[in-house]
Amino acid sequence: MNKEWSESNKIIQMQLKKEATFTQGIQTLLGLRQSLADVLYSFKEELSREDYNSIPFINANGYHNKTIAYSIWHIFRIEDIVAHTLIKGDEQIFFSGNYQEYTSSPIITTGNELEKQQIADFSRKLNIEKLYTYMADVKESTDDLLRNMSYADSKRKITDKEKEHLKTLHVVSTDEKAFWLIDYWCGKDIKGLIQMPFSRH
């Protein structure tokens, strides 16, 4: 995250804390989300298909050891799961839009369980054009969710029933590298989920 985005993120966090500035915070967040999406769309003009599969720092820690294709998948799979299963309580776009077939993905999960060569192999299987279509659909849906959210909505906590329902969908791997996500998300209120994964992620 560059300096400008980091500063915007700090402003968002402050604005979302207070009812008087909550709507303004959502607008600031929508602007940040669009600027991040614009960067991802610019890749389509600048990168080759093979670039999406490349892991130049395969043994590094953090996102340096991920591919661009994986990163797009991971970010928007998580956003879809959180927005639809945990916040709206409806069907994920991934399922309603038949995106496993369209993207040629071998998995339905967030991909946290994958590492190193598995990430590269997974990336090669993805249909990048359809991955971008999925990204656009998820972003549009989440943006609509945010525009219609009130300050009172943001204070709601995730229930145990919602947590158990999430587990039944098997969209988070039971691998220890992934399963912690369920407790992480479900330990937050909606404002916490707006802050992560909808902004900083």
Coordinates of N, CA and C in Angstrom, one line a residue:
M1 N 0.9 -1.2 0.0 CA 0.0 0.0 0.0 C 0.9 1.2 0.0
N2 N 0.7 2.1 -1.0 CA 1.5 3.3 -1.1 C 1.1 4.4 0.0
K3 N 1.8 5.5 0.0 CA 1.6 6.5 1.1 C 0.2 7.1 0.9
E4 N -0.2 7.4 -0.3 CA -1.5 8.0 -0.5 C -2.6 7.1 0.0
W5 N -2.5 5.8 -0.4 CA -3.6 4.9 0.0 C -3.5 4.7 1.5
S6 N -2.4 4.7 2.1 CA -2.2 4.5 3.6 C -2.9 5.7 4.3
E7 N -2.7 6.9 3.8 CA -3.3 8.1 4.4 C -4.8 8.0 4.3
S8 N -5.3 7.6 3.1 CA -6.8 7.5 2.9 C -7.3 6.5 3.9
N9 N -6.6 5.4 4.1 CA -7.1 4.3 5.0 C -7.2 4.9 6.4
K10 N -6.3 5.7 6.8 CA -6.3 6.3 8.2 C -7.5 7.2 8.3
I11 N -7.8 8.0 7.3 CA -9.0 8.8 7.3 C -10.3 8.0 7.4
I12 N -10.3 7.0 6.6 CA -11.5 6.1 6.6 C -11.8 5.6 8.0
Q13 N -10.7 5.1 8.7 CA -10.9 4.5 10.0 C -11.5 5.5 11.0
M14 N -11.0 6.8 10.9 CA -11.5 7.8 11.8 C -12.9 8.2 11.5
Q15 N -13.3 8.3 10.2 CA -14.6 8.7 9.8 C -15.7 7.6 10.1
L16 N -15.3 6.4 10.0 CA -16.3 5.3 10.3 C -16.6 5.2 11.8
K17 N -15.8 5.7 12.7 CA -15.9 5.6 14.1 C -17.1 6.4 14.6
K18 N -17.5 7.5 13.9 CA -18.5 8.4 14.4 C -19.7 8.4 13.5
E19 N -20.9 8.4 14.1 CA -22.1 8.4 13.3 C -22.2 9.7 12.4
A20 N -21.7 10.8 12.9 CA -21.8 12.0 12.1 C -20.9 12.0 10.8
T21 N -19.9 11.2 10.8 CA -19.0 11.1 9.7 C -19.0 9.8 9.0
F22 N -19.9 8.9 9.4 CA -19.9 7.5 8.9 C -20.1 7.5 7.4
T23 N -21.2 8.2 6.9 CA -21.5 8.3 5.5 C -20.3 8.8 4.7
Q24 N -19.6 9.8 5.2 CA -18.5 10.4 4.6 C -17.4 9.3 4.5
G25 N -17.2 8.6 5.6 CA -16.2 7.5 5.6 C -16.5 6.4 4.5
I26 N -17.7 6.1 4.3 CA -18.1 5.2 3.2 C -17.7 5.7 1.9
Q27 N -18.0 7.0 1.6 CA -17.6 7.6 0.4 C -16.1 7.6 0.2
T28 N -15.4 7.9 1.2 CA -13.9 7.9 1.1 C -13.4 6.5 0.8
L29 N -14.0 5.5 1.4 CA -13.7 4.1 1.2 C -14.0 3.7 -0.3
L30 N -15.1 4.1 -0.8 CA -15.5 3.8 -2.2 C -14.5 4.4 -3.1
G31 N -14.0 5.6 -2.8 CA -13.0 6.2 -3.7 C -11.7 5.4 -3.6
L32 N -11.3 4.9 -2.4 CA -10.1 4.2 -2.3 C -10.2 2.8 -3.0
R33 N -11.4 2.2 -2.9 CA -11.6 0.9 -3.5 C -11.5 1.0 -5.1
Q34 N -12.0 2.1 -5.6 CA -11.9 2.3 -7.0 C -10.5 2.6 -7.5
S35 N -9.7 3.3 -6.7 CA -8.3 3.5 -7.1 C -7.5 2.2 -7.1
L36 N -7.8 1.4 -6.1 CA -7.2 0.1 -6.1 C -7.6 -0.8 -7.3
A37 N -8.9 -0.8 -7.6 CA -9.4 -1.5 -8.8 C -8.7 -1.0 -10.1
D38 N -8.6 0.3 -10.2 CA -8.0 0.8 -11.4 C -6.6 0.3 -11.6
V39 N -5.8 0.1 -10.5 CA -4.5 -0.5 -10.6 C -4.6 -1.9 -11.2
L40 N -5.5 -2.7 -10.6 CA -5.7 -4.1 -11.1 C -6.1 -4.1 -12.6
Y41 N -6.9 -3.2 -13.0 CA -7.3 -3.1 -14.4 C -6.2 -2.7 -15.3
S42 N -5.3 -1.9 -14.8 CA -4.2 -1.4 -15.6 C -3.2 -2.6 -15.9
F43 N -3.2 -3.6 -15.1 CA -2.4 -4.8 -15.3 C -2.8 -5.5 -16.7
K44 N -4.1 -5.4 -17.0 CA -4.6 -6.1 -18.2 C -3.9 -5.5 -19.5
E45 N -3.6 -4.2 -19.4 CA -2.9 -3.6 -20.5 C -1.4 -3.8 -20.5
E46 N -0.8 -4.0 -19.3 CA 0.6 -4.0 -19.2 C 1.2 -5.4 -19.1
L47 N 0.5 -6.4 -18.7 CA 1.1 -7.7 -18.3 C 0.7 -8.8 -19.4
S48 N 1.6 -9.7 -19.5 CA 1.3 -10.9 -20.3 C 0.6 -11.9 -19.4
R49 N 0.0 -13.0 -20.1 CA -0.7 -14.0 -19.3 C 0.3 -14.7 -18.3
E50 N 1.5 -14.9 -18.8 CA 2.5 -15.6 -17.9 C 2.9 -14.7 -16.7
D51 N 2.8 -13.4 -16.9 CA 3.1 -12.5 -15.7 C 2.2 -12.8 -14.5
Y52 N 1.0 -13.1 -14.8 CA 0.0 -13.4 -13.8 C 0.3 -14.6 -12.9
N53 N 1.2 -15.5 -13.5 CA 1.5 -16.7 -12.8 C 2.9 -16.7 -12.1
S54 N 3.6 -15.6 -12.3 CA 5.0 -15.5 -11.9 C 5.1 -15.3 -10.4
I55 N 6.1 -16.0 -9.8 CA 6.4 -15.8 -8.3 C 7.9 -15.6 -8.2
P56 N 8.3 -14.3 -8.4 CA 9.8 -14.0 -8.4 C 10.4 -14.2 -7.0
F57 N 9.6 -14.2 -6.0 CA 10.2 -14.3 -4.6 C 9.4 -15.4 -3.9
I58 N 9.5 -16.6 -4.5 CA 8.7 -17.8 -4.0 C 9.0 -18.1 -2.5
N59 N 10.2 -17.8 -2.0 CA 10.6 -18.2 -0.7 C 10.5 -17.0 0.3
A60 N 10.0 -15.9 -0.1 CA 9.8 -14.7 0.7 C 8.5 -14.9 1.6
N61 N 8.4 -14.1 2.6 CA 7.2 -14.1 3.5 C 6.2 -13.0 3.0
G62 N 4.9 -13.2 3.3 CA 3.9 -12.3 2.9 C 3.6 -12.4 1.4
Y63 N 3.0 -11.2 0.9 CA 2.5 -11.3 -0.5 C 3.6 -11.3 -1.5
H64 N 4.8 -11.1 -1.1 CA 5.9 -11.3 -2.1 C 6.0 -12.7 -2.7
N65 N 5.4 -13.7 -2.0 CA 5.5 -15.0 -2.5 C 4.2 -15.5 -3.1
K66 N 3.4 -14.6 -3.6 CA 2.1 -14.9 -4.3 C 2.2 -14.4 -5.7
T67 N 1.3 -14.9 -6.5 CA 1.2 -14.5 -7.9 C 0.1 -13.4 -8.0
I68 N 0.1 -12.6 -9.1 CA -1.0 -11.6 -9.3 C -2.3 -12.3 -9.4
A69 N -2.4 -13.4 -10.2 CA -3.7 -14.1 -10.4 C -4.2 -14.6 -9.1
Y70 N -3.3 -15.2 -8.3 CA -3.8 -15.7 -6.9 C -4.3 -14.5 -6.1
S71 N -3.5 -13.4 -6.1 CA -3.9 -12.3 -5.2 C -5.3 -11.7 -5.6
I72 N -5.6 -11.6 -6.9 CA -6.9 -11.2 -7.3 C -8.0 -12.2 -6.8
W73 N -7.7 -13.4 -7.0 CA -8.6 -14.5 -6.6 C -8.9 -14.4 -5.1
H74 N -7.8 -14.4 -4.3 CA -7.9 -14.4 -2.9 C -8.6 -13.1 -2.3
I75 N -8.3 -12.0 -2.8 CA -8.9 -10.7 -2.3 C -10.4 -10.8 -2.6
F76 N -10.8 -11.1 -3.8 CA -12.3 -11.0 -4.1 C -13.1 -12.3 -3.7
R77 N -12.4 -13.4 -3.5 CA -13.1 -14.5 -2.9 C -13.5 -14.2 -1.5
I78 N -12.5 -13.6 -0.7 CA -12.8 -13.3 0.6 C -13.8 -12.2 0.7
E79 N -13.8 -11.2 -0.2 CA -14.8 -10.1 -0.1 C -16.2 -10.7 -0.4
D80 N -16.3 -11.6 -1.4 CA -17.5 -12.2 -1.7 C -18.1 -13.0 -0.5
I81 N -17.3 -13.8 0.1 CA -17.7 -14.6 1.3 C -18.1 -13.7 2.4
V82 N -17.4 -12.7 2.8 CA -17.7 -11.8 3.9 C -19.0 -11.0 3.6
A83 N -19.0 -10.4 2.4 CA -20.2 -9.6 2.1 C -21.5 -10.4 2.0
H84 N -21.4 -11.5 1.4 CA -22.7 -12.2 1.2 C -23.1 -13.2 2.2
T85 N -22.1 -14.0 2.7 CA -22.4 -15.0 3.7 C -22.6 -14.4 5.1
L86 N -21.6 -13.5 5.4 CA -21.6 -13.0 6.8 C -22.4 -11.7 7.0
I87 N -22.4 -10.9 6.0 CA -23.2 -9.6 6.2 C -24.6 -9.6 5.6
K88 N -24.7 -10.0 4.4 CA -26.1 -10.0 3.8 C -26.8 -11.3 4.0
G89 N -26.1 -12.4 4.2 CA -26.8 -13.6 4.5 C -27.5 -14.2 3.3
D90 N -26.9 -13.9 2.1 CA -27.5 -14.5 0.9 C -26.4 -15.3 0.1
E91 N -26.7 -15.6 -1.1 CA -25.8 -16.5 -1.9 C -24.6 -15.7 -2.4
Q92 N -23.4 -16.3 -2.3 CA -22.2 -15.7 -2.9 C -22.3 -15.6 -4.4
I93 N -21.7 -14.5 -4.9 CA -21.7 -14.3 -6.4 C -20.9 -15.5 -7.0
F94 N -20.0 -16.0 -6.4 CA -19.2 -17.1 -6.9 C -20.1 -18.3 -7.3
F95 N -21.1 -18.6 -6.4 CA -22.0 -19.7 -6.7 C -23.2 -19.3 -7.6
S96 N -23.8 -18.1 -7.3 CA -24.9 -17.7 -8.2 C -24.5 -17.4 -9.6
G97 N -23.2 -17.0 -9.8 CA -22.7 -16.7 -11.1 C -22.0 -17.9 -11.8
N98 N -21.9 -19.0 -11.1 CA -21.3 -20.2 -11.6 C -19.8 -19.9 -11.9
Y99 N -19.1 -19.2 -11.1 CA -17.8 -18.7 -11.4 C -16.7 -19.8 -11.2
Q100 N -17.0 -20.9 -10.5 CA -16.0 -22.0 -10.5 C -15.8 -22.5 -11.9
E101 N -16.9 -22.7 -12.6 CA -16.8 -23.2 -14.0 C -16.2 -22.2 -14.9
Y102 N -16.7 -20.9 -14.8 CA -16.2 -19.9 -15.7 C -14.7 -19.6 -15.5
T103 N -14.2 -19.5 -14.3 CA -12.8 -19.2 -14.1 C -11.9 -20.4 -14.2
S104 N -12.5 -21.6 -14.3 CA -11.7 -22.9 -14.4 C -11.0 -23.1 -13.1
S105 N -11.5 -22.7 -12.0 CA -10.8 -22.8 -10.7 C -11.0 -24.3 -10.2
P106 N -9.9 -24.9 -9.7 CA -10.0 -26.2 -9.1 C -10.5 -26.1 -7.6
I107 N -10.6 -24.9 -7.1 CA -11.0 -24.7 -5.7 C -12.2 -23.7 -5.6
I108 N -12.9 -23.8 -4.4 CA -13.9 -22.8 -4.1 C -13.5 -22.0 -2.9
T109 N -12.4 -22.2 -2.4 CA -11.9 -21.6 -1.1 C -11.2 -20.3 -1.4
T110 N -10.7 -19.7 -0.3 CA -10.0 -18.4 -0.4 C -8.5 -18.6 -0.9
G111 N -8.1 -19.9 -0.9 CA -6.7 -20.2 -1.3 C -5.7 -20.1 -0.3
N112 N -6.0 -19.7 1.0 CA -5.0 -19.6 2.0 C -4.2 -20.9 2.2
E113 N -4.8 -22.0 1.9 CA -4.1 -23.3 2.1 C -3.0 -23.6 1.1
L114 N -3.0 -22.8 0.1 CA -2.0 -23.0 -1.0 C -0.7 -22.3 -0.6
E115 N 0.4 -22.9 -1.1 CA 1.7 -22.2 -0.9 C 2.7 -22.6 -2.0
K116 N 3.6 -21.6 -2.3 CA 4.7 -21.8 -3.2 C 4.2 -22.3 -4.6
Q117 N 4.7 -23.5 -5.0 CA 4.4 -24.0 -6.3 C 3.0 -24.3 -6.5
Q118 N 2.3 -24.6 -5.4 CA 0.8 -24.8 -5.5 C 0.1 -23.5 -6.0
I119 N 0.6 -22.4 -5.6 CA 0.0 -21.1 -6.0 C 0.3 -20.9 -7.5
A120 N 1.5 -21.2 -7.9 CA 1.8 -21.0 -9.3 C 0.9 -21.9 -10.2
D121 N 0.8 -23.2 -9.8 CA 0.0 -24.2 -10.5 C -1.4 -23.8 -10.6
F122 N -2.0 -23.3 -9.5 CA -3.3 -22.8 -9.4 C -3.5 -21.6 -10.3
S123 N -2.6 -20.7 -10.3 CA -2.7 -19.5 -11.2 C -2.8 -19.8 -12.6
R124 N -2.0 -20.8 -13.1 CA -2.0 -21.2 -14.5 C -3.3 -21.8 -15.0
K125 N -4.1 -22.3 -14.0 CA -5.4 -22.9 -14.4 C -6.5 -21.9 -14.6
L126 N -6.3 -20.7 -14.0 CA -7.4 -19.7 -14.0 C -7.6 -19.1 -15.4
N127 N -8.8 -18.8 -15.7 CA -9.2 -18.0 -16.9 C -9.2 -16.6 -16.4
I128 N -8.2 -15.8 -16.8 CA -7.9 -14.5 -16.3 C -9.1 -13.5 -16.7
E129 N -9.6 -13.6 -17.9 CA -10.7 -12.8 -18.3 C -11.9 -13.0 -17.4
K130 N -12.2 -14.2 -17.1 CA -13.4 -14.5 -16.3 C -13.1 -14.1 -14.8
L131 N -11.8 -14.2 -14.4 CA -11.4 -13.8 -13.1 C -11.7 -12.3 -12.9
Y132 N -11.4 -11.5 -13.9 CA -11.7 -10.1 -13.9 C -13.2 -9.8 -13.9
T133 N -13.9 -10.6 -14.6 CA -15.4 -10.5 -14.5 C -15.9 -10.7 -13.1
Y134 N -15.4 -11.8 -12.5 CA -15.8 -12.1 -11.1 C -15.4 -10.9 -10.2
M135 N -14.2 -10.4 -10.4 CA -13.7 -9.3 -9.6 C -14.7 -8.1 -9.7
A136 N -15.1 -7.8 -10.9 CA -16.0 -6.7 -11.2 C -17.3 -6.9 -10.5
D137 N -17.8 -8.1 -10.6 CA -19.2 -8.4 -10.1 C -19.1 -8.3 -8.5
V138 N -18.1 -8.8 -7.9 CA -17.9 -8.8 -6.5 C -17.8 -7.3 -6.0
K139 N -16.9 -6.6 -6.7 CA -16.7 -5.2 -6.3 C -18.0 -4.4 -6.4
E140 N -18.7 -4.5 -7.5 CA -20.0 -3.8 -7.6 C -21.0 -4.1 -6.5
S141 N -21.1 -5.4 -6.2 CA -22.0 -5.9 -5.2 C -21.6 -5.3 -3.8
T142 N -20.3 -5.4 -3.5 CA -19.8 -4.8 -2.2 C -20.0 -3.3 -2.1
D143 N -19.7 -2.6 -3.2 CA -19.9 -1.2 -3.2 C -21.4 -0.8 -3.0
D144 N -22.3 -1.6 -3.6 CA -23.8 -1.4 -3.3 C -24.1 -1.6 -1.8
L145 N -23.5 -2.7 -1.3 CA -23.7 -3.0 0.1 C -23.2 -1.8 1.0
L146 N -22.1 -1.3 0.7 CA -21.5 -0.2 1.5 C -22.4 1.1 1.4
R147 N -22.8 1.4 0.2 CA -23.6 2.6 -0.1 C -24.9 2.5 0.7
N148 N -25.5 1.4 1.0 CA -26.7 1.2 1.7 C -26.6 0.9 3.1
M149 N -25.4 0.9 3.6 CA -25.1 0.6 5.0 C -25.3 1.8 5.9
S150 N -25.9 1.6 7.1 CA -26.1 2.7 8.0 C -25.1 2.5 9.2
Y151 N -24.9 3.6 9.9 CA -24.0 3.5 11.1 C -24.5 2.4 12.1
A152 N -25.8 2.3 12.2 CA -26.4 1.3 13.1 C -26.1 -0.1 12.6
D153 N -26.2 -0.3 11.3 CA -25.8 -1.6 10.7 C -24.4 -2.0 11.0
S154 N -23.5 -1.0 11.0 CA -22.1 -1.3 11.2 C -21.7 -1.8 12.6
K155 N -22.7 -1.6 13.5 CA -22.4 -2.1 14.9 C -22.8 -3.5 15.2
R156 N -23.5 -4.1 14.2 CA -24.0 -5.5 14.4 C -22.8 -6.5 14.4
K157 N -22.9 -7.5 15.3 CA -21.9 -8.5 15.4 C -22.3 -9.8 14.7
I158 N -21.4 -10.6 14.3 CA -21.6 -11.8 13.6 C -22.1 -12.8 14.7
T159 N -23.2 -13.5 14.4 CA -23.8 -14.5 15.3 C -23.1 -15.9 15.2
D160 N -23.3 -16.7 16.3 CA -22.8 -18.0 16.2 C -23.5 -18.8 15.1
K161 N -24.8 -18.6 14.9 CA -25.5 -19.3 13.8 C -24.9 -18.9 12.4
E162 N -24.5 -17.7 12.2 CA -23.9 -17.3 11.0 C -22.5 -17.9 10.8
K163 N -21.8 -18.0 11.9 CA -20.5 -18.6 11.9 C -20.6 -20.1 11.5
E164 N -21.6 -20.8 12.1 CA -21.7 -22.2 11.8 C -22.2 -22.4 10.4
H165 N -23.0 -21.5 9.8 CA -23.5 -21.6 8.4 C -22.3 -21.5 7.5
L166 N -21.4 -20.5 7.8 CA -20.2 -20.3 7.0 C -19.4 -21.6 6.9
K167 N -19.2 -22.3 8.0 CA -18.4 -23.5 8.1 C -19.0 -24.6 7.1
T168 N -20.4 -24.6 7.0 CA -21.0 -25.7 6.2 C -20.8 -25.5 4.7
L169 N -20.4 -24.3 4.3 CA -20.2 -24.0 2.9 C -18.9 -24.5 2.4
H170 N -17.9 -24.7 3.3 CA -16.6 -25.3 2.9 C -15.8 -24.3 2.0
V171 N -16.1 -23.0 2.1 CA -15.3 -22.0 1.3 C -14.1 -21.5 2.0
V172 N -13.9 -22.0 3.2 CA -12.6 -21.8 3.9 C -12.0 -23.2 4.2
S173 N -10.8 -23.4 3.8 CA -10.2 -24.7 4.0 C -10.0 -25.0 5.5
T174 N -10.1 -26.3 5.8 CA -9.8 -26.7 7.2 C -8.4 -26.8 7.5
D175 N -7.5 -26.5 6.5 CA -6.1 -26.4 6.8 C -5.8 -25.3 7.8
E176 N -4.8 -25.6 8.6 CA -4.5 -24.6 9.7 C -4.1 -23.2 9.1
K177 N -3.6 -23.2 7.9 CA -3.2 -21.9 7.2 C -4.4 -21.1 6.8
A178 N -5.6 -21.7 6.9 CA -6.8 -21.0 6.4 C -7.9 -21.0 7.4
F179 N -8.1 -22.0 8.3 CA -9.3 -22.1 9.1 C -9.4 -21.0 10.1
W180 N -8.3 -20.4 10.5 CA -8.3 -19.3 11.5 C -9.1 -18.1 11.0
L181 N -9.3 -18.0 9.6 CA -10.0 -16.9 9.1 C -11.5 -16.8 9.6
I182 N -12.1 -18.0 9.9 CA -13.4 -18.0 10.4 C -13.5 -17.3 11.7
D183 N -12.7 -17.6 12.7 CA -12.7 -17.0 14.0 C -12.3 -15.5 13.8
Y184 N -11.4 -15.2 12.9 CA -11.0 -13.8 12.7 C -12.2 -12.9 12.2
W185 N -12.9 -13.4 11.2 CA -14.0 -12.6 10.7 C -15.1 -12.5 11.7
C186 N -15.4 -13.7 12.3 CA -16.6 -13.8 13.2 C -16.4 -13.1 14.5
G187 N -15.2 -12.7 14.8 CA -14.9 -12.0 16.0 C -15.1 -10.5 15.9
K188 N -15.4 -10.1 14.7 CA -15.5 -8.6 14.4 C -17.0 -8.2 14.3
D189 N -17.3 -6.9 14.5 CA -18.6 -6.4 14.1 C -18.5 -6.0 12.6
I190 N -19.6 -5.5 12.0 CA -19.6 -5.2 10.6 C -18.6 -4.1 10.3
K191 N -18.5 -3.1 11.2 CA -17.5 -2.0 11.0 C -16.1 -2.6 10.9
G192 N -15.8 -3.6 11.7 CA -14.5 -4.3 11.6 C -14.2 -5.0 10.3
L193 N -15.3 -5.5 9.7 CA -15.2 -6.2 8.4 C -15.1 -5.2 7.3
I194 N -15.7 -4.0 7.5 CA -15.5 -3.0 6.5 C -14.0 -2.6 6.5
Q195 N -13.4 -2.5 7.6 CA -12.0 -2.0 7.7 C -11.1 -3.1 7.2
M196 N -11.5 -4.4 7.4 CA -10.7 -5.5 6.9 C -11.6 -6.7 6.7
P197 N -11.9 -7.1 5.5 CA -11.2 -7.0 4.3 C -11.6 -5.9 3.3
F198 N -12.6 -5.1 3.5 CA -13.1 -4.3 2.4 C -12.2 -3.0 2.1
S199 N -11.3 -2.7 3.0 CA -10.4 -1.6 2.7 C -8.9 -2.0 2.6
R200 N -8.4 -2.3 3.7 CA -6.9 -2.5 3.8 C -6.4 -3.8 3.1
H201 N -7.3 -4.8 3.0 CA -6.9 -6.1 2.5 C -6.3 -6.0 1.1

